[in-house]
Amino acid sequence: MRQTDRMFCRILSVFDFFRKSRKILGMNSRNLEFIRPFNRKRAKRIADDKLLCKRILKKNNISVPGLIAKICSYQDLDNFDWQKLPASFVLKPNRGFGGEGIIVVYGKKKGRDDAWIKADRSLVTIDDLKNHVRNIIDGSFSLSGIHDTAFFEERLQLLKLFKPYAYKGIPDIRIIVFNKIPVMAMLRLPTRESSGKANLQQGAVGVGIDMATGTTTSAVVGKSKLIEYVPGTRLLLSGLKLPYWKDMLRLAVDAQSVSGLGFLGADIAIDKEKGPVILELNARPGLSIQIANLSGLKERLEKIRSLKIKTRERGVRVGMDLFGGEIEEELEEISGKKVIGTVEKVKLIGKEGKEIEVEARIDTGAGISAIDKNLAISLGYREAVRIWEDFHLDQVLSEEEIRELSKNETWKELEKHPDIVGVAKTFSSHGATYRAEISIPIIIDKMNMTSKMSIANRDGLKYPLLIGRRDLKNFLIDTSK
Amino acid sequence: MNIQHLNPVIDFFLREGVPFDTVVLLLMLPIIATFIALLRQVVGVKAFGVYTPLIVTFAFLATNGVKYGIAIFVTILLVGMLSRLLLKSLRLLYLPRVAIMLTIVAIAILFMLTIGGGLRRTGLASVSIFPILIMITLVEKFITVQIEKGDRVAFMLAAETLIISILGFYIASWPLLINFIITYPWIVILTVPLNLLIGKWTGLRITEYVRFREIIKNM
């Protein structure tokens, strides 16, 4: 009997495996269902010709790295004025692929006007450059070795944020756009193995990105190896929030409308001064982006295939909403309020800067926050608690007793102690209490404030702290959290 | 071969003077091509396109025994790779560079054949020139892939090409299949609907199940 059960389970898991695998975009499906019908020949030509692509994008006011000069033939090469090149630039083959044949120059060699310094600090002379340009013109770096054009482009400057993450080169962000909607994105980090190139096939790291927030999630290196840290360091790859996120999504969607590529992989880099720029467009985006995101592309593409999107903003919005893991951040953006759950970690700062983090019950049914006496003691309010206990306020009182306390102006006595900042009478179904309030700085979800809390006996309750309405003005409460 | 089973169509070809081997090889070609297409689209073995493994398969069929074919194939690629490494530092233009590489490969093959003859491996020495020439042209293909996708990928693709070609060789020289084809030559037409099916196949390739296993695990 047990054996049949086990067998049944195995059959189920195989079934499950195939059901899940249908969410993944494979090579066959990419070529047949997405590239063939949505990327027309003319559009593909734009993607394969970097100079043409640059010109078209620029004409449509889409930010691209500036073109310095181009060399189309040997004759151009002979007439080329090398002195007009700036101190730093990038030399590229027009139809190159996979980052081959690119020379990055960082600055002029001091005291020489015919030599520059490369990324690896080695020298490159005009003769070296000439030889390289000749190779490019002869098609050494282009698909199927056809005649090619060499061009000089301004060198992008690395954003400070990326410095610890990138080895030598500049990281770029690949965004897949389909039907005017950004579908999936990945940050590509150059590594030592990829010799500074942001190309996954050459060993760069691919990091998945949450579409709603632009925050990195999981990461992959090589064909399908998942990693957590930047290779060779203890630097976490997840949780990095990319700047200009929404701008980059807009840029990618714009690039799609301009290029006419229905299924597009836009490569975007961030320059220190210019901000995000389109590096190149890809008519046959790779599939590894799925591994970096641990998520299937096909499922996403099918979800949006039949949507009618009119404007760029709408497309960006839909992409963020549908494929982002956390929409709450947006809600926070709209309302200006943070979203917290019914139980939230709260940091309390006691006397002499002592910090204690506890889980607190978020209770909109209570007006005033309440703190357990033991917690108050450990924060340094021993005396306040003692006074409160001396007056037997830790017990539930009857209404007469409360009236008595009020009549005797007990609050005046209590407030003599500097820690006690107020007195509150509360009436509840359990009876009435007369509470002493102390003032404690607290931090809820990165928001600093000072809370007036009443000391209470929360023995036997799950949470030593209760946050009431008075301290919740700047929050929205999500009961499903 | 059992001549009684000859299909009238085949019989007609033979009577008109087309050699038997040529008829069989030409009818085998669509089957091998379909086999390669199936491996590519459904299994996910890439190799260097369809043409290269196909032509290597027939080069193997034309050499005297598959082992010599493999020896020549491996030698050509190894020598090609080594000479590329040697020539890299010279920074030559593309075509002259490939020409030098072909020269080195040709000389290496000549030496290999001579050594084979010296070791009384007459089968190796007497391999006809055309399969050798066909395989030498692989060098350029290999180098292109090396430039485009890097050494490792090129090496993998070469290995896959070799494996597919060996499988293709055994399929094409399988007596049962040869018999079947000359008895029912129209079977060859069936490769067309089969390819129509493969050509519309949008499912994951078998190798992709492996490649994307981490995603499926994490779903």
XYZ file of C-alpha atoms in Angstrom:
700
model
C 0.000 0.000 0.000
C 2.742 2.394 1.001
C 4.590 1.536 -2.156
C 1.658 2.560 -4.336
C 1.432 5.799 -2.380
C 5.047 6.544 -3.004
C 4.633 5.742 -6.651
C 1.632 8.033 -6.847
C 3.642 10.821 -5.249
C 6.415 10.354 -7.732
C 3.995 10.508 -10.651
C 2.486 13.675 -9.184
C 5.875 15.333 -8.794
C 6.812 14.500 -12.385
C 3.505 15.949 -13.484
C 4.193 19.041 -11.370
C 7.653 19.355 -12.883
C 6.284 19.456 -16.410
C 3.484 21.811 -15.479
C 5.983 24.259 -13.983
C 8.375 23.885 -16.872
C 5.688 25.247 -19.194
C 6.221 28.661 -17.607
C 9.774 28.773 -18.925
C 10.696 30.196 -22.306
C 12.894 27.796 -24.272
C 14.931 28.411 -27.399
C 12.319 26.841 -29.730
C 9.489 28.908 -28.372
C 11.550 32.111 -28.311
C 12.481 31.761 -31.972
C 9.161 30.516 -33.259
C 6.612 32.379 -31.158
C 8.336 35.636 -30.296
C 11.302 36.548 -32.484
C 9.859 35.355 -35.806
C 6.457 37.083 -35.568
C 7.449 40.203 -33.631
C 10.950 41.096 -34.830
C 10.757 41.996 -38.493
C 13.805 42.019 -40.710
C 14.050 45.808 -40.838
C 13.932 46.044 -37.066
C 16.565 43.345 -36.694
C 18.823 45.338 -39.000
C 18.679 48.236 -36.570
C 19.624 46.003 -33.667
C 22.585 44.465 -35.511
C 24.009 47.786 -36.698
C 25.185 49.743 -33.664
C 25.785 52.991 -35.530
C 22.388 52.947 -37.222
C 20.757 52.109 -33.909
C 22.584 54.940 -32.190
C 21.516 57.398 -34.871
C 17.858 56.387 -34.776
C 17.673 56.423 -30.987
C 19.375 59.792 -30.801
C 17.034 61.269 -33.373
C 14.162 60.256 -31.119
C 15.735 61.895 -28.088
C 16.740 58.660 -26.418
C 19.950 58.961 -24.476
C 22.936 57.055 -25.960
C 26.732 57.255 -25.449
C 28.090 60.008 -27.689
C 29.762 59.111 -30.991
C 33.255 60.586 -31.410
C 34.277 59.361 -34.858
C 33.956 56.426 -37.225
C 36.251 54.738 -39.729
C 34.548 52.914 -42.607
C 37.455 52.047 -44.907
C 41.233 51.933 -45.272
C 41.029 55.329 -46.926
C 39.266 56.761 -43.879
C 41.950 55.167 -41.743
C 44.764 56.827 -43.698
C 43.111 60.220 -43.409
C 42.174 59.848 -39.765
C 43.364 62.590 -37.424
C 44.406 60.722 -34.277
C 45.070 63.905 -32.384
C 41.402 64.794 -32.301
C 40.630 61.776 -30.097
C 39.942 62.746 -26.489
C 41.878 61.411 -23.509
C 39.415 58.616 -22.879
C 37.237 56.710 -25.344
C 36.009 53.284 -26.423
C 36.843 51.718 -29.786
C 34.206 49.286 -31.053
C 33.395 47.201 -34.121
C 29.997 48.215 -35.496
C 28.721 44.675 -35.931
C 30.623 43.119 -33.056
C 28.923 40.759 -30.655
C 29.566 39.397 -27.210
C 31.786 42.348 -26.354
C 34.571 41.130 -28.660
C 36.950 43.576 -30.292
C 36.304 46.426 -27.881
C 39.189 48.558 -26.613
C 38.575 50.833 -23.632
C 41.004 53.686 -23.133
C 41.138 55.535 -19.817
C 43.527 58.368 -20.461
C 46.468 59.725 -22.395
C 49.943 58.600 -21.407
C 51.679 61.524 -19.781
C 54.234 63.251 -21.968
C 53.225 61.371 -25.134
C 50.706 62.302 -27.762
C 50.660 58.953 -29.539
C 49.829 56.617 -26.658
C 46.919 55.965 -24.309
C 46.405 53.817 -21.221
C 43.984 50.879 -21.298
C 41.821 49.426 -18.518
C 44.562 46.982 -17.479
C 47.092 49.877 -17.304
C 48.932 48.678 -20.401
C 49.850 51.129 -23.155
C 48.153 51.324 -26.510
C 49.779 53.342 -29.288
C 48.361 54.837 -32.466
C 49.944 51.933 -34.381
C 48.162 49.423 -32.131
C 44.893 51.215 -32.689
C 45.457 51.343 -36.445
C 46.088 47.604 -36.518
C 42.957 46.977 -34.483
C 40.870 49.196 -36.749
C 42.198 47.295 -39.776
C 41.109 44.052 -38.119
C 37.673 45.491 -37.494
C 37.326 46.710 -41.090
C 38.275 43.242 -42.327
C 35.467 41.800 -40.257
C 37.502 39.853 -37.685
C 34.927 40.620 -35.017
C 31.727 40.678 -37.004
C 29.292 37.849 -37.593
C 30.393 35.745 -40.568
C 33.442 37.931 -41.103
C 31.924 40.554 -43.371
C 33.396 44.024 -43.898
C 32.739 46.244 -40.898
C 33.055 49.788 -39.589
C 35.047 50.841 -36.534
C 33.828 53.672 -34.335
C 34.961 55.668 -31.337
C 32.476 56.331 -28.572
C 32.718 58.344 -25.393
C 33.654 56.275 -22.367
C 30.947 55.957 -19.731
C 31.919 56.627 -16.154
C 31.224 54.055 -13.489
C 28.646 54.939 -10.883
C 30.099 54.964 -7.356
C 27.369 52.595 -6.215
C 28.622 49.890 -8.597
C 32.313 50.240 -7.769
C 32.520 47.343 -5.312
C 30.384 45.110 -7.533
C 32.046 45.442 -10.923
C 35.448 44.156 -11.976
C 37.024 46.730 -14.312
C 34.198 47.144 -16.824
C 30.821 48.796 -16.500
C 27.767 46.810 -15.403
C 24.722 47.018 -17.595
C 21.042 46.369 -17.140
C 19.211 44.129 -19.586
C 15.494 44.783 -19.803
C 13.201 42.574 -21.872
C 10.307 44.525 -23.378
C 7.312 42.943 -25.043
C 4.127 44.673 -26.151
C 5.330 48.000 -24.661
C 5.636 46.369 -21.249
C 8.936 45.759 -19.457
C 8.745 42.070 -18.612
C 11.949 41.037 -16.892
C 15.267 42.625 -16.037
C 18.748 41.631 -15.020
C 21.852 43.429 -13.838
C 25.019 42.115 -15.445
C 28.239 42.520 -13.519
C 31.627 42.104 -15.189
C 33.961 39.768 -13.323
C 37.564 38.663 -13.479
C 36.494 35.579 -15.479
C 34.639 37.705 -18.006
C 37.717 39.983 -18.140
C 35.647 43.057 -17.447
C 32.894 42.298 -19.954
C 29.260 42.327 -18.960
C 28.502 39.206 -20.956
C 27.044 36.149 -19.246
C 28.515 33.702 -21.748
C 31.958 34.974 -20.881
C 31.489 34.532 -17.140
C 29.797 37.739 -15.997
C 27.327 37.559 -13.107
C 23.620 38.018 -13.845
C 21.493 39.406 -11.029
C 17.700 39.283 -11.116
C 15.760 42.494 -10.477
C 12.371 43.043 -8.884
C 10.390 44.898 -11.525
C 8.428 47.076 -9.105
C 11.279 48.409 -7.023
C 14.442 47.897 -9.065
C 15.981 45.962 -6.207
C 18.243 43.010 -6.974
C 17.070 39.536 -5.965
C 18.850 36.290 -6.899
C 22.004 35.837 -8.978
C 23.521 33.395 -11.418
C 27.015 32.863 -12.786
C 27.914 30.682 -15.751
C 25.228 28.512 -17.281
C 23.088 27.904 -14.214
C 25.049 28.239 -10.989
C 23.249 30.263 -8.317
C 25.406 32.502 -6.156
C 24.801 34.882 -3.266
C 27.946 36.976 -3.102
C 30.087 38.888 -5.569
C 32.749 36.310 -6.553
C 35.765 36.491 -4.281
C 34.080 38.775 -1.739
C 31.478 38.687 1.029
C 29.428 41.346 -0.701
C 25.776 40.332 -0.930
C 24.351 40.509 -4.451
C 20.725 40.814 -3.432
C 19.076 43.909 -1.996
C 20.935 46.447 -4.132
C 18.519 49.187 -5.118
C 19.247 50.494 -8.587
C 18.988 54.233 -9.107
C 16.901 55.656 -11.997
C 14.823 52.466 -12.051
C 11.673 53.930 -13.520
C 13.695 56.036 -15.965
C 15.395 52.902 -17.227
C 12.067 51.145 -17.735
C 10.806 54.158 -19.673
C 13.979 54.207 -21.751
C 13.567 50.517 -22.630
C 9.918 50.956 -23.630
C 10.818 54.017 -25.736
C 13.575 52.053 -27.440
C 11.032 49.416 -28.357
C 8.613 51.841 -29.982
C 11.418 53.541 -31.903
C 13.157 50.374 -33.122
C 10.029 48.406 -33.936
C 11.427 45.332 -32.221
C 8.366 43.661 -30.704
C 10.430 41.374 -28.535
C 13.385 43.389 -27.387
C 16.324 43.081 -25.037
C 17.500 46.615 -24.246
C 20.951 47.009 -22.692
C 21.212 50.075 -20.506
C 24.206 51.443 -18.638
C 24.261 54.219 -16.081
C 26.766 57.010 -16.585
C 27.894 59.046 -13.605
C 26.885 62.288 -15.276
C 24.440 61.442 -18.057
C 22.390 58.931 -16.092
C 20.924 55.924 -17.907
C 21.852 55.517 -21.598
C 20.987 52.784 -24.099
C 24.104 50.771 -24.937
C 22.591 48.533 -27.549
C 19.433 46.760 -28.601
C 19.141 43.036 -28.934
C 16.711 41.289 -31.265
C 17.522 37.845 -29.858
C 17.754 38.285 -26.094
C 19.250 35.332 -24.221
C 17.289 33.094 -21.891
C 19.588 33.097 -18.859
C 17.747 36.123 -17.525
C 15.172 33.596 -16.319
C 17.712 31.838 -14.136
C 18.947 35.117 -12.670
C 15.357 35.934 -11.720
C 14.407 32.335 -10.850
C 11.279 32.960 -12.838
C 9.877 31.900 -16.200
C 9.559 34.359 -19.075
C 6.917 32.475 -21.012
C 4.369 32.792 -18.247
C 4.940 36.549 -18.127
C 4.864 37.002 -21.896
C 1.632 35.078 -22.226
C 0.035 37.144 -19.490
C 0.518 40.374 -21.435
C 0.280 39.143 -25.007
C -3.309 40.320 -25.502
C -3.134 43.571 -23.542
C -3.664 46.818 -25.434
C -1.175 49.344 -24.124
C -1.427 52.882 -25.478
C 1.176 54.909 -23.644
C 4.653 54.368 -22.340
C 3.657 55.274 -18.799
C 0.886 52.721 -18.850
C 3.261 50.024 -20.105
C 5.815 50.777 -17.401
C 3.070 50.801 -14.773
C 1.666 47.444 -15.915
C 5.136 45.871 -15.949
C 5.886 47.094 -12.441
C 2.517 45.991 -11.105
C 2.353 42.591 -12.762
C 5.932 41.458 -12.390
C 7.077 43.223 -9.252
C 7.201 41.238 -6.053
C 6.308 44.095 -3.748
C 3.678 46.568 -4.695
C 3.494 48.057 -1.222
C 6.383 50.357 -1.836
C 4.306 52.027 -4.519
C 1.393 52.337 -2.136
C 3.777 54.031 0.226
C 4.744 56.344 -2.583
C 1.136 57.294 -3.231
C -0.022 57.777 0.343
C 3.282 58.864 1.783
C 2.629 56.335 4.508
C 4.464 53.153 5.308
C 2.673 49.832 5.253
C 3.185 47.649 8.309
C 1.655 44.415 9.519
C -0.291 43.623 12.697
C 2.901 42.451 14.317
C 5.962 44.525 13.595
C 9.526 44.682 14.847
C 10.016 47.874 16.828
C 13.253 49.270 18.150
C 13.110 51.060 21.486
C 15.826 53.373 22.662
C 16.184 53.404 26.415
C 18.179 55.532 28.758
C 21.874 55.859 27.987
C 21.173 54.892 24.385
C 20.393 51.272 25.112
C 18.572 49.748 22.136
C 16.144 46.863 22.405
C 14.269 45.388 19.470
C 10.989 43.609 20.200
C 7.975 42.429 18.289
C 5.038 44.662 18.969
C 1.326 44.132 18.481
C -0.006 46.848 16.196
C -3.471 47.555 17.588
C -5.720 50.192 16.086
C -8.281 49.344 18.786
C -6.099 50.963 21.411
C -5.494 54.674 21.661
C -2.346 54.724 23.680
C 0.660 52.459 23.276
C 1.500 50.255 26.226
C 4.779 48.803 27.373
C 5.302 45.860 29.682
C 6.799 46.870 33.017
C 9.692 44.418 32.683
C 10.597 45.821 29.293
C 10.401 49.324 30.753
C 12.747 48.249 33.526
C 15.285 46.875 31.116
C 15.172 50.156 29.231
C 16.160 51.980 32.414
C 12.795 53.116 33.752
C 13.035 51.115 36.962
C 12.046 54.030 39.167
C 9.007 54.950 37.147
C 7.842 51.364 37.300
C 8.456 51.270 41.056
C 6.366 54.374 41.669
C 3.625 53.002 39.469
C 3.671 49.780 41.483
C 3.760 51.695 44.810
C 0.483 53.271 43.913
C -0.886 49.798 43.134
C -1.645 50.898 39.648
C -0.636 47.554 38.214
C -3.985 46.125 39.179
C -7.345 46.432 37.625
C -9.367 48.962 39.562
C -13.040 49.659 39.961
C -14.573 52.911 38.824
C -14.857 54.160 42.385
C -11.198 53.589 42.990
C -10.323 55.515 39.854
C -12.583 58.354 40.926
C -10.822 58.300 44.266
C -7.425 58.521 42.661
C -8.553 61.422 40.537
C -9.978 63.216 43.521
C -6.717 62.846 45.415
C -4.917 64.308 42.459
C -2.643 61.282 42.373
C -1.401 62.355 39.007
C 0.365 65.274 40.635
C 2.265 62.882 42.843
C 3.112 60.637 39.935
C 4.259 63.409 37.708
C 6.746 64.558 40.282
C 9.114 61.960 38.887
C 10.788 63.279 35.706
C 10.308 60.004 33.827
C 6.559 60.086 34.167
C 5.224 62.484 31.599
C 1.524 61.952 31.997
C -1.276 59.926 33.464
C -4.073 58.230 31.633
C -7.283 56.686 32.759
C -8.486 53.785 30.660
C -11.748 51.926 30.823
C -12.125 48.622 29.110
C -14.167 45.473 29.311
C -11.733 44.113 31.872
C -12.190 47.079 34.139
C -10.421 50.345 34.540
C -6.761 51.152 34.970
C -4.914 54.236 35.964
C -1.743 54.387 33.978
C 1.511 56.247 34.183
C 3.019 57.306 30.913
C 6.676 57.424 30.056
C 8.254 58.912 26.960
C 10.437 56.573 24.865
C 12.058 57.143 21.456
C 11.047 54.308 19.123
C 11.747 53.274 15.536
C 9.024 51.542 13.518
C 10.009 50.471 9.989
C 12.872 52.988 9.845
C 10.650 55.845 11.112
C 11.926 57.619 14.170
C 9.490 59.055 16.690
C 8.927 59.516 20.377
C 6.092 57.598 21.877
C 4.285 58.315 25.132
C 3.549 54.849 26.456
C 1.710 53.725 29.486
C 3.343 51.209 31.743
C 1.268 48.056 31.930
C 1.438 44.574 33.208
C 1.597 42.535 30.026
C 2.631 39.332 31.742
C 1.058 36.427 29.942
C 0.494 38.401 26.762
C 2.413 37.373 23.679
C 3.956 40.737 22.884
C 5.550 42.977 25.522
C 4.672 46.049 23.518
C 1.441 47.338 22.056
C 1.381 50.215 19.588
C -1.851 52.192 19.622
C -3.481 54.710 17.303
C -1.640 57.709 18.697
C 1.654 56.372 17.292
C 0.239 55.024 14.043
C -0.669 58.243 12.253
C 2.023 57.728 9.627
C 1.280 54.098 8.855
C -1.187 51.953 6.968
C -1.844 48.552 8.447
C -1.945 45.493 6.225
C -3.666 42.737 8.198
C -2.417 40.048 5.828
C 1.218 40.695 6.724
C 22.542 -6.998 -49.871
C 19.476 -8.942 -50.791
C 18.734 -8.003 -54.346
C 15.291 -9.684 -54.529
C 13.867 -7.018 -52.222
C 14.828 -4.202 -54.564
C 12.056 -1.721 -55.087
C 11.217 -1.168 -58.776
C 12.147 2.511 -58.412
C 15.606 1.633 -57.109
C 15.907 -0.941 -59.815
C 15.160 1.775 -62.364
C 17.900 4.034 -60.948
C 20.413 1.218 -61.090
C 19.509 0.248 -64.630
C 20.006 3.853 -65.732
C 23.558 3.597 -64.439
C 23.466 5.362 -61.052
C 25.837 3.483 -58.724
C 24.167 1.595 -55.868
C 26.190 3.394 -53.158
C 25.215 6.758 -54.540
C 21.536 5.859 -54.478
C 21.737 4.649 -50.896
C 23.746 7.665 -49.722
C 21.398 10.138 -51.389
C 18.357 8.473 -49.850
C 20.135 8.350 -46.492
C 20.881 12.064 -46.546
C 17.345 13.241 -45.604
C 17.226 10.696 -42.798
C 20.516 11.847 -41.297
C 19.501 15.492 -41.736
C 16.203 14.806 -39.940
C 18.067 13.003 -37.198
C 20.321 16.034 -36.709
C 17.310 18.394 -36.728
C 15.632 16.240 -34.077
C 18.745 16.254 -31.914
C 18.948 20.032 -32.202
C 15.308 21.028 -31.649
C 14.087 18.353 -29.267
C 17.190 17.146 -27.453
C 19.179 20.380 -27.656
C 22.509 19.111 -28.991
C 23.747 22.076 -30.971
C 26.849 21.111 -32.977
C 27.921 23.397 -35.871
C 24.512 23.684 -37.560
C 23.078 20.911 -39.768
C 25.502 21.052 -42.623
C 28.718 20.386 -40.715
C 27.708 17.205 -38.850
C 26.023 15.972 -42.024
C 29.097 16.482 -44.154
C 31.343 14.960 -41.486
C 29.040 11.934 -41.322
C 29.472 11.411 -45.051
C 33.197 12.053 -44.780
C 33.298 9.261 -42.200
C 31.345 7.017 -44.556
C 33.863 7.756 -47.299
C 36.944 6.987 -45.173
C 37.905 3.384 -44.672
C 36.336 2.839 -41.260
C 35.110 5.371 -38.752
C 38.211 5.252 -36.540
C 40.372 6.852 -39.209
C 37.733 9.478 -39.773
C 37.701 10.316 -36.071
C 41.493 10.437 -35.992
C 41.574 12.887 -38.878
C 38.765 15.015 -37.403
C 40.442 15.313 -34.009
C 43.869 15.996 -35.513
C 42.511 18.728 -37.746
C 40.761 20.526 -34.915
C 43.629 20.186 -32.438
C 46.203 21.420 -34.934
C 43.830 24.199 -35.996
C 43.368 25.287 -32.397
C 47.095 25.206 -31.628
C 47.993 27.174 -34.722
C 45.373 29.772 -33.840
C 47.042 30.202 -30.444
C 50.432 30.530 -32.130
C 49.172 33.066 -34.654
C 47.204 35.130 -32.164
C 50.171 37.209 -31.061
C 51.080 38.069 -34.667
C 47.804 40.000 -34.990
C 47.261 39.176 -38.641
C 44.262 39.998 -40.734
C 41.599 37.353 -40.884
C 42.018 35.688 -44.286
C 45.830 35.438 -44.315
C 45.596 34.071 -40.786
C 43.159 31.338 -41.824
C 45.338 30.578 -44.864
C 48.378 29.997 -42.645
C 46.282 27.822 -40.355
C 45.098 25.714 -43.264
C 48.712 25.321 -44.376
C 49.760 24.053 -40.958
C 46.768 21.694 -40.823
C 47.445 20.329 -44.305
C 51.081 19.600 -43.464
C 50.084 17.978 -40.181
C 47.599 15.697 -41.935
C 50.190 14.766 -44.527
C 52.565 13.768 -41.728
C 49.844 11.810 -39.988
C 49.018 9.842 -43.102
C 52.717 9.121 -43.695
C 53.166 7.936 -40.127
C 50.051 5.788 -40.552
C 51.605 4.235 -43.653
C 54.878 3.696 -41.829
C 53.052 1.872 -39.030
C 51.482 -0.409 -41.636
C 48.140 1.240 -41.084
C 47.523 1.265 -44.783
C 43.856 2.095 -44.220
C 44.823 5.502 -42.884
C 47.297 6.304 -45.619
C 44.876 5.399 -48.355
C 41.987 7.537 -47.152
C 40.767 9.406 -50.207
C 41.434 13.109 -50.447
C 37.871 14.418 -50.547
C 36.769 13.509 -47.014
C 40.038 14.990 -45.773
C 39.452 18.229 -47.660
C 35.904 18.394 -46.360
C 37.096 18.070 -42.807
C 39.863 20.622 -43.265
C 37.239 23.207 -44.206
C 35.872 22.662 -40.691
C 38.796 24.638 -39.342
C 37.346 27.912 -40.532
C 33.938 27.096 -39.042
C 35.582 26.164 -35.788
C 37.664 29.347 -35.655
C 34.596 31.494 -36.367
C 32.790 29.926 -33.430
C 35.890 30.326 -31.291
C 35.933 34.053 -32.014
C 32.185 34.466 -31.607
C 31.504 32.363 -28.545
C 34.846 31.599 -26.942
C 37.111 28.539 -26.712
C 34.957 26.488 -24.389
C 31.809 26.750 -26.468
C 33.751 26.005 -29.651
C 35.251 22.947 -28.032
C 31.853 21.737 -26.802
C 30.301 22.253 -30.220
C 33.165 20.379 -31.869
C 32.661 17.466 -29.468
C 28.917 17.490 -30.150
C 29.562 17.558 -33.884
C 31.874 14.579 -33.531
C 29.335 12.604 -31.499
C 26.474 13.383 -33.874
C 28.633 12.451 -36.851
C 29.610 9.130 -35.283
C 25.949 8.378 -34.510
C 25.061 9.443 -38.049
C 27.753 7.151 -39.404
C 26.322 4.156 -37.587
C 22.779 4.991 -38.673
C 23.803 5.399 -42.297
C 25.755 2.167 -42.358
C 23.121 0.163 -40.499
C 22.367 -2.808 -42.815
C 18.786 -3.126 -41.599
C 18.024 0.496 -42.424
C 19.754 0.302 -45.800
C 17.711 -2.754 -46.635
C 14.560 -1.017 -45.525
C 15.292 2.028 -47.658
C 15.924 0.109 -50.842
C 12.794 -1.931 -50.232
C 10.580 1.056 -49.366
C 12.317 4.162 -50.765
C 9.184 6.296 -50.276
C 9.880 6.160 -46.525
C 12.302 8.995 -47.198
C 9.372 11.289 -48.048
C 8.070 10.749 -44.497
C 10.919 12.887 -43.201
C 9.083 15.925 -44.579
C 5.980 15.708 -42.335
C 8.261 14.704 -39.463
C 10.304 17.865 -40.026
C 7.132 19.923 -40.279
C 6.318 18.657 -36.815
C 9.798 19.323 -35.437
C 9.754 22.742 -37.100
C 6.700 23.766 -35.118
C 7.895 22.300 -31.839
C 7.840 24.998 -29.162
C 8.415 22.876 -26.079
C 11.557 22.962 -23.988
C 14.518 20.993 -25.275
C 15.718 18.162 -23.065
C 18.946 20.030 -22.308
C 16.866 23.049 -21.277
C 15.137 21.049 -18.552
C 18.616 20.617 -17.099
C 19.641 24.225 -17.731
C 16.538 25.671 -16.070
C 16.179 23.120 -13.258
C 16.938 25.725 -10.587
C 13.986 27.860 -11.718
C 11.616 24.907 -11.659
C 12.897 23.945 -8.216
C 12.301 27.472 -6.947
C 8.825 27.952 -8.409
